Coordinates of C-alpha atoms and ligand atoms in Angstrom, one line a residue:
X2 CA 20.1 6.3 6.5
X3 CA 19.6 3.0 8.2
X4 CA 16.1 2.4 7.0
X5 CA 15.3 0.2 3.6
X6 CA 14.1 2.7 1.2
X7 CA 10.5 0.8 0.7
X8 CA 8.4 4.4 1.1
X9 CA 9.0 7.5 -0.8
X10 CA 8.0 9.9 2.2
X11 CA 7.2 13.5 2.5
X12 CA 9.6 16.1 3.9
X13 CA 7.4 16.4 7.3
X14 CA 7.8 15.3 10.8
X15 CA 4.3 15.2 12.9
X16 CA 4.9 15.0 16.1
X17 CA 1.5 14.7 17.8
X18 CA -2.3 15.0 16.6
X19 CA -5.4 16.1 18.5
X20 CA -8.9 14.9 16.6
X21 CA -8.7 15.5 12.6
X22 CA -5.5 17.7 12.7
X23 CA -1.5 17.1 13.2
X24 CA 0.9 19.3 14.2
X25 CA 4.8 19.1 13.1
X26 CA 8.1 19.6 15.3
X27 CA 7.3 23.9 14.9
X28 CA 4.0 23.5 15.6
X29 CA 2.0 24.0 12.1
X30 CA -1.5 22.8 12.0
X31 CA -2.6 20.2 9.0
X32 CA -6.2 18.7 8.7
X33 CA -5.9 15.4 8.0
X34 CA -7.6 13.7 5.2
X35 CA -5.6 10.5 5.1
X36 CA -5.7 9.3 8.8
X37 CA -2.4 6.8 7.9
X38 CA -4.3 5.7 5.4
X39 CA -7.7 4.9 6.7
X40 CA -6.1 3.6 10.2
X41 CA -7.1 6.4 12.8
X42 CA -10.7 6.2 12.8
X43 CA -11.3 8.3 15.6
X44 CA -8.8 10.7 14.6
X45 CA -5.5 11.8 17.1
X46 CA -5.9 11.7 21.7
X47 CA -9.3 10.5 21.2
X48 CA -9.9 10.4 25.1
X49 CA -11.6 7.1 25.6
X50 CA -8.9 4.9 23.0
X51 CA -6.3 6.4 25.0
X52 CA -7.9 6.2 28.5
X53 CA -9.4 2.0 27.3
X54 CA -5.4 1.7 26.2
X55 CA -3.6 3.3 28.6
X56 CA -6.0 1.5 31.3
X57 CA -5.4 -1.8 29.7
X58 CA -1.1 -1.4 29.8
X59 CA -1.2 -1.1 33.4
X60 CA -2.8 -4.4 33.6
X61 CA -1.6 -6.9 30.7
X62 CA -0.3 -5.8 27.4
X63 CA -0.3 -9.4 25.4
X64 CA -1.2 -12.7 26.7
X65 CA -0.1 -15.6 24.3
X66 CA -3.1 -17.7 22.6
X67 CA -2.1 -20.5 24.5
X68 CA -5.0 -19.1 27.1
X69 CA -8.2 -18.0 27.5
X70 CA -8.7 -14.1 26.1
X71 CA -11.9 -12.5 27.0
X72 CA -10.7 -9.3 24.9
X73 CA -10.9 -11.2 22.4
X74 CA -13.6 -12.8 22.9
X75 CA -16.1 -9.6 23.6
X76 CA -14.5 -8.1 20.4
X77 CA -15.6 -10.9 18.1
X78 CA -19.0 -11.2 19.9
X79 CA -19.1 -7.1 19.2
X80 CA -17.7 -8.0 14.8
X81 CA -20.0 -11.0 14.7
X82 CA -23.3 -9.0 16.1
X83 CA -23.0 -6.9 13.4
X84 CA -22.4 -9.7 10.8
X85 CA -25.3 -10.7 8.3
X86 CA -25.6 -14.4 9.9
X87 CA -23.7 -16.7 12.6
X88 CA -20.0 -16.8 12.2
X89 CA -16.4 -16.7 14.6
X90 CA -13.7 -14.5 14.5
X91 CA -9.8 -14.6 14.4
X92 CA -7.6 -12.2 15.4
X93 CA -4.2 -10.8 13.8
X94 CA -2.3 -8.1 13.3
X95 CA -2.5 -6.5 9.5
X96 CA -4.5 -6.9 6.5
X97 CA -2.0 -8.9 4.7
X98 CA -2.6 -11.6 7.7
X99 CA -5.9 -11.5 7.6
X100 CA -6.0 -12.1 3.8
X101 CA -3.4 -15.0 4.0
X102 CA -5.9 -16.3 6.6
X103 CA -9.2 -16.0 4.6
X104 CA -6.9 -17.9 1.3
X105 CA -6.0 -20.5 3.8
X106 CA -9.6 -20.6 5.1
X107 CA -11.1 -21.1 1.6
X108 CA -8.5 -24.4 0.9
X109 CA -9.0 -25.9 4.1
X110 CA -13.0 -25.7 3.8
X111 CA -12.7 -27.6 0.4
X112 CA -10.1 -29.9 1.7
X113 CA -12.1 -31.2 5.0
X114 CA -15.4 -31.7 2.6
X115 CA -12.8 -33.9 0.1
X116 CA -13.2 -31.8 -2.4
X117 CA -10.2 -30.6 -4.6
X118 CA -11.1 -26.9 -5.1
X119 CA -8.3 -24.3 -4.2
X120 CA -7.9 -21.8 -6.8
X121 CA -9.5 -18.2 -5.9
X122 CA -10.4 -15.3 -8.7
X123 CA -9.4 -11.8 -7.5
X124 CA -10.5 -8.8 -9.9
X125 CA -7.5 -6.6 -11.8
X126 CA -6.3 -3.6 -10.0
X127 CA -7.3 -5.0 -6.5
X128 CA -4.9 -4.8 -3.7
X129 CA -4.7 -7.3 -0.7
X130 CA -1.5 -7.2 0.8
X131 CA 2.2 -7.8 0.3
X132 CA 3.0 -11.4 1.7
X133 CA 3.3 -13.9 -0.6
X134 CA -0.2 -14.9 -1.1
X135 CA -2.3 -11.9 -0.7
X136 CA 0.4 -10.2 -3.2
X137 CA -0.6 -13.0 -5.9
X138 CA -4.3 -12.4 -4.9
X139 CA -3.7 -9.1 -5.9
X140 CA -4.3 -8.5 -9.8
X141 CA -1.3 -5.8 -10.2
X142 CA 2.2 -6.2 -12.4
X143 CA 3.7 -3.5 -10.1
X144 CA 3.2 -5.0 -6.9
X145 CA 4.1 -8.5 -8.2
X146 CA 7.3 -7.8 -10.4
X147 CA 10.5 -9.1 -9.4
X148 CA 8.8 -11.4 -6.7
X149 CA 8.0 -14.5 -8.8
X150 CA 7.4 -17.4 -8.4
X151 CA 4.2 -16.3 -6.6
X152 CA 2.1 -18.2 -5.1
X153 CA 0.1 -20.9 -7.4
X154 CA -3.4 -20.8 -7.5
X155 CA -5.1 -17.1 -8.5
X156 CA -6.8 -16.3 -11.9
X157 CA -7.7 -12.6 -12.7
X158 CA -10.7 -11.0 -14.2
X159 CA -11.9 -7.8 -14.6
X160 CA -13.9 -5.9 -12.2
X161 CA -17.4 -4.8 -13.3
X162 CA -17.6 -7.4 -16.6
X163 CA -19.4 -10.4 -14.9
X164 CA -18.4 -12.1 -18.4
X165 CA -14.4 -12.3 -17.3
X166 CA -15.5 -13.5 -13.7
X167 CA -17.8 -16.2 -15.7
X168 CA -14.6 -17.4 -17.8
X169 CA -12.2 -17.3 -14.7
X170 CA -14.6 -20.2 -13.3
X171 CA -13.0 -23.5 -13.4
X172 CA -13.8 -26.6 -11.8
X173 CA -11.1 -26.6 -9.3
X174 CA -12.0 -23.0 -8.3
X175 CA -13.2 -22.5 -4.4
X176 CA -13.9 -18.7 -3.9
X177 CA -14.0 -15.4 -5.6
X178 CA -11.7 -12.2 -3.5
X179 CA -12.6 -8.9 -4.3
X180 CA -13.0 -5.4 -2.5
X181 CA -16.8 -3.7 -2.4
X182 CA -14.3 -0.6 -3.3
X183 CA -10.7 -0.7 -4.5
X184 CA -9.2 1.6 -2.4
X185 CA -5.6 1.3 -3.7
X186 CA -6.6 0.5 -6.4
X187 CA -7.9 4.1 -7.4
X188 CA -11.2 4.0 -5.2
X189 CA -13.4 2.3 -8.0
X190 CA -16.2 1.2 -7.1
X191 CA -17.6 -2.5 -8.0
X192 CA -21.3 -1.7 -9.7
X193 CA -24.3 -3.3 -7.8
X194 CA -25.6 -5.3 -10.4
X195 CA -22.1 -6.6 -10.9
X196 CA -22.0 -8.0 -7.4
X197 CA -25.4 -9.0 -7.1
X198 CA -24.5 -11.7 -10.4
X199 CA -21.5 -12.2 -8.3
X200 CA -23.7 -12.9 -5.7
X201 CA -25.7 -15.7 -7.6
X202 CA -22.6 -17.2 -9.2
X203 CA -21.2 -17.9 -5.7
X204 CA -24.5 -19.6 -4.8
X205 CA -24.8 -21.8 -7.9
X206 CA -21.6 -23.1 -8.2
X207 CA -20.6 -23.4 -4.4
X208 CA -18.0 -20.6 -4.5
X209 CA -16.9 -18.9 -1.6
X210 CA -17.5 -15.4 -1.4
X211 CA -14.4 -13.5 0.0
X212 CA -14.8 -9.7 1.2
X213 CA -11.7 -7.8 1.1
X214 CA -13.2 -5.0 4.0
X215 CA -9.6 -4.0 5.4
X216 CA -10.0 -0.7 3.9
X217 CA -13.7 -0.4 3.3
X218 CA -14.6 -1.8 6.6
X219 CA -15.7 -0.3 10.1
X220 CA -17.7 2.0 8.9
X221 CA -15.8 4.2 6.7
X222 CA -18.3 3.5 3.5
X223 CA -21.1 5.0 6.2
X224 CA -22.2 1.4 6.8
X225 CA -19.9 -1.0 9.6
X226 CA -19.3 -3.1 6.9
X227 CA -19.4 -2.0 3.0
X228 CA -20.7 -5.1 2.1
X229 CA -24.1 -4.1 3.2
X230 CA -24.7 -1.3 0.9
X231 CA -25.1 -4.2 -1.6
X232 CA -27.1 -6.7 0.1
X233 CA -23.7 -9.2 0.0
X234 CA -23.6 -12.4 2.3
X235 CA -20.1 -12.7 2.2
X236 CA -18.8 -16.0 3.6
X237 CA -15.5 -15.0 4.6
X238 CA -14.5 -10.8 5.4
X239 CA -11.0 -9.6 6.5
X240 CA -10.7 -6.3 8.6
X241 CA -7.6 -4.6 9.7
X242 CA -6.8 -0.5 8.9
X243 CA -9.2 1.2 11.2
X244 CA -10.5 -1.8 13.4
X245 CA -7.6 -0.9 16.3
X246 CA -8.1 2.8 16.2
X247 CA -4.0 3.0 15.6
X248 CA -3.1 0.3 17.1
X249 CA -2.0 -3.1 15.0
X250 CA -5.0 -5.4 14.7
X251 CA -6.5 -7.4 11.6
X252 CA -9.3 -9.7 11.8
X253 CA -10.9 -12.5 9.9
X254 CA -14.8 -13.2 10.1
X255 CA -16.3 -16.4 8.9
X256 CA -19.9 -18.0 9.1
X257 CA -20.1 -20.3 11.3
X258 CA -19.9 -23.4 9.0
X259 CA -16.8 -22.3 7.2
X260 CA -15.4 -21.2 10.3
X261 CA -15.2 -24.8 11.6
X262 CA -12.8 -25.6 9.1
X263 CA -10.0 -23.8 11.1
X264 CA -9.6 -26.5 14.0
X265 CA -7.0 -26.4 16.5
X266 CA -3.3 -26.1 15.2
X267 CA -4.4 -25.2 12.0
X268 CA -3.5 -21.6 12.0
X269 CA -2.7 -18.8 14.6
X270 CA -0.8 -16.1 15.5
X271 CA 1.7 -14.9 18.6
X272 CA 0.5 -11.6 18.6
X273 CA -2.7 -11.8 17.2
X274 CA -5.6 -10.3 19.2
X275 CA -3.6 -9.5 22.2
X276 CA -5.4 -7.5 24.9
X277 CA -4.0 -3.8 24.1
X278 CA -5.2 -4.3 20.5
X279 CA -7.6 -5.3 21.5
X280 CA -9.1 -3.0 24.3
X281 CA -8.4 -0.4 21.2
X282 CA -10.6 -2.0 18.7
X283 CA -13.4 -2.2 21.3
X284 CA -13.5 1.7 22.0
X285 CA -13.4 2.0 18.1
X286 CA -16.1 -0.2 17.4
X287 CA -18.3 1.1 20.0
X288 CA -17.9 4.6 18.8
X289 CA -17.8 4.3 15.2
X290 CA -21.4 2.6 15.4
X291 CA -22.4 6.2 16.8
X292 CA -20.6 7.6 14.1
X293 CA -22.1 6.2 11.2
X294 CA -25.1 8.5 10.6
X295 CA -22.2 11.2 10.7
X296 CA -20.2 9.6 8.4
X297 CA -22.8 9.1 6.0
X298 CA -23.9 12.9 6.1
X299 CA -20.4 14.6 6.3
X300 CA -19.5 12.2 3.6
X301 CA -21.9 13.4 1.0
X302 CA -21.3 16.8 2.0
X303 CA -17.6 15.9 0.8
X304 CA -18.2 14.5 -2.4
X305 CA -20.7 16.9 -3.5
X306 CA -18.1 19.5 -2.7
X307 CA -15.4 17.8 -4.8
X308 CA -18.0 17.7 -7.7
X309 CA -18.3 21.2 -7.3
X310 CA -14.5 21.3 -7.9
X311 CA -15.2 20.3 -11.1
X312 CA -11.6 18.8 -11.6
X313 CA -12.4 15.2 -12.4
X314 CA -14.4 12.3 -11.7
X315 CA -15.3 11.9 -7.8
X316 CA -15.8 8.5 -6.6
X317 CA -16.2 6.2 -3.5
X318 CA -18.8 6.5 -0.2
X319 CA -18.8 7.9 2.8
X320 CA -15.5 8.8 4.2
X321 CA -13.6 6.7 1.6
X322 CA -13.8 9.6 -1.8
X323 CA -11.6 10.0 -4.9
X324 CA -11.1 12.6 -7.3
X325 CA -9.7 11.3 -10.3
X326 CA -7.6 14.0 -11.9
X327 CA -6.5 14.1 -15.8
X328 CA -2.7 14.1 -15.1
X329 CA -0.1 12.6 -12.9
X330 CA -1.0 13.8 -8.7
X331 CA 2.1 12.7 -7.2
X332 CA 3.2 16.3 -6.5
X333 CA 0.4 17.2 -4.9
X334 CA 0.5 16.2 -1.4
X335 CA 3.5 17.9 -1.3
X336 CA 2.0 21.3 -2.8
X337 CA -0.9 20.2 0.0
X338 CA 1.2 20.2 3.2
X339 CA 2.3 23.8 2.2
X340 CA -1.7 24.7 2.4
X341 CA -1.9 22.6 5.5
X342 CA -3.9 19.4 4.4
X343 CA -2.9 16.3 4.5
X344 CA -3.9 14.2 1.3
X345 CA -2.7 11.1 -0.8
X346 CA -2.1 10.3 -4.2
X347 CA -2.9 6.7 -5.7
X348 CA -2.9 5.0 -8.7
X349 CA -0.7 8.0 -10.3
X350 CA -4.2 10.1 -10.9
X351 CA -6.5 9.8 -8.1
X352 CA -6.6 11.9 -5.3
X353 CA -7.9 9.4 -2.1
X354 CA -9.5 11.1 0.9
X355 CA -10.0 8.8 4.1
X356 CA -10.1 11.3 6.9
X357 CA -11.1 10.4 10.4
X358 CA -14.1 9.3 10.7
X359 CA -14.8 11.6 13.5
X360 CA -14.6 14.6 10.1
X361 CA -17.4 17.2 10.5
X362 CA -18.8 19.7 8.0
X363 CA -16.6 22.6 9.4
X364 CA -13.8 20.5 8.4
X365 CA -14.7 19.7 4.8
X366 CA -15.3 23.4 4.3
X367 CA -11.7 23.9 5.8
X368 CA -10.5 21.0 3.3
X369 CA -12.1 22.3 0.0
X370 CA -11.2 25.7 0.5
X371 CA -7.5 24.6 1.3
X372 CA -7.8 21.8 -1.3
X373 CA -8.7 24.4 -4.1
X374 CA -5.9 26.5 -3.1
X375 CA -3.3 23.8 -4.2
X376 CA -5.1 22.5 -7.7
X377 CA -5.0 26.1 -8.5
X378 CA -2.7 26.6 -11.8
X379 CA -2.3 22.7 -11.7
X380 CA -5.4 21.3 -13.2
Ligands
LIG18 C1 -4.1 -1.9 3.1 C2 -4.9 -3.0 2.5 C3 -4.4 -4.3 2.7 C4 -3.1 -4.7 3.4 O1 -3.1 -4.3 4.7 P1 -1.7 -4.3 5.5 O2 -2.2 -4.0 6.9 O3 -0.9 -3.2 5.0 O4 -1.1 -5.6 5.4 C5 -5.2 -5.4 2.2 N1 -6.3 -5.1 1.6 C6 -6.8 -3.9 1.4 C7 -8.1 -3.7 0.7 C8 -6.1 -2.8 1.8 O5 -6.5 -1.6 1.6

């Protein structure tokens, strides 16, 4: 009764988790195939994130930026080593942040070469965040109304019609913001020869390319970073969701020559990159490069299980799936706790799944079977 009433949230109260399931105050067992939304990468008690955090707040929990951080610094060494090229890292604490830092990035590049360009072009249906500039970046009514004035500076196209992304092109324009895969979107997917022209147009006219990876990133497409599925040489990508295991941590990756544009004082962050976040994020990323063979595998074992559904459209890669339905899904991760899963409903008809990445075949037997057990009689 004392909380703003921002979340409509489901009648449930976990109380602890232990790998892909949770358990609630009475002790029922749910697999989990949202992992608070794409956060818990390694699932629930993973034993080295706890031991690596636990370790870590005996010694120093947050150390302000005004000093050196060698957490910080092996992460980034870790992010950038698995970058296309050369590039530096900075360290928040959600993906909002690190999209307000990748818009404020783009401007300042333009404004140390002397050149007037500012304005970014972010596809329809994307989502970036809900501060004030990555909720303009983001191409949706219903995230934006009753907000204005937003922030100046953001023309929409469409996603997949190079045409609209051609037309959104004006002189003043410095960088084009979009996601490999919309995740809240309604997991759809951008086509590769749509961001292969992308691509080019970036290249001839100077643009910058921003990659929206909070969602798609560490390795939940089966790939570390989504962008390399398409053969993409982002400029600037922004991680957050799973990076930290759990724990709050974005991230904001640059090559090295846009990178410099951020000198001292120009941005930062009190919490950003402090040493439990990031002790977290270096267990996860260690592991989850293991992982990605798995994720790849159990993650076509999923889909083509959903297919087999025969329900709807399935969508998305590697741990990051949807199953567009024909009618309104927003009852059905209620009807899905009472079968024991856990799943989500975006974009009113599409079913997401982002389980832990640490999901094995067992499980996606487990989630099908319990999965058609709650679309029965409703599709
Ligand atoms: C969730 C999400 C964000 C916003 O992240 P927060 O941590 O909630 O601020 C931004 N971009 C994408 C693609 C996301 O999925």
């Amino acid at each position: 009764m004392h909380l703003m009433e921002t979340y409509r949230r489901l009648p449930v109260s976990f109380v602890r988790g232990e790998g892909v399931y949770l358990y609630d105050e009475k002790g029922n067992r749910y697999l989990d195939l949202v992992a608070g939304v794409a956060v818990n990468a390694l699932g629930y008690a993973h034993q080295e994130l706890t031991r690596s955090l636990c370790e870590q707040a005996g010694k120093l929990l947050h150390l302000s930026n005004l000093f050196e951080n060698p957490w910080q610094e092996e992460l980034a060494r870790e992010l950038v080593n698995l970058f296309w090229t050369r590039g530096r890292v900075f360290f928040c604490n959600s993906g909002a942040e690190a999209n307000e830092g990748a818009i404020k990035l783009a401007r300042k590049y333009f404004r140390e070469r002397g050149e007037e360009r500012y304005r970014i072009i972010t596809l329809r249906n994307s989502f970036h965040g809900r501060t004030f500039g990555a909720m303009s970046a983001t191409a949706q009514e219903k995230v934006q109304r009753g907000f204005e004035p937003l922030l100046e500076g953001f023309d929409y196209a469409e996603l997949n019609d190079i045409h609209s992304v051609l037309r959104a092109v004006r002189k003043d324009t410095a960088g084009i913001l979009l996601e490999v895969i919309q995740g809240e979107g309604g997991i759809r997917e951008a086509r590769e020869d749509f961001l292969r022209e992308i691509q080019e147009l970036c290249r001839a006219e100077g643009l910058l390319l921003l990659v929206d990876e909070v969602q798609t990133g560490v390795g939940r497409t089966g790939r570390f970073y989504a962008y390399e599925h398409y053969g993409l040489e982002p400029d600037i990508l922004t991680l957050a969701k799973g990076l930290g295991g759990g724990v709050p941590i974005g991230a904001l990756l640059a090559r090295e020559e846009v990178a410099k544009a951020f000198g001292p004082g120009s941005h930062g962050s009190t919490f950003g990159g402090n040493p439990l976040a990031c002790a977290g994020a270096r267990v996860v990323v260690e592991e989850v490069k293991k992982l990605l063979p798995q994720i790849e595998r159990v993650g076509k074992y999923f889909k083509e299980g959903l297919k087999k559904l025969e329900v709807g459209e399935v969508r998305g890669r590697g741990l990051m799936l949807g199953l567009e339905l024909e009618k309104d899904c927003t009852e059905l991760p209620l009807r899905a706790l009472e079968k024991g899963i856990v799943i989500n409903c975006t974009a009113q008809k599409v079913l997401r799944f982002l389980p832990p990445l640490i999901l094995e075949e067992v499980h996606v037997e487990e989630a099908l079977s319990k999965l058609r057990e709650t679309l029965l009689g409703v599709v």
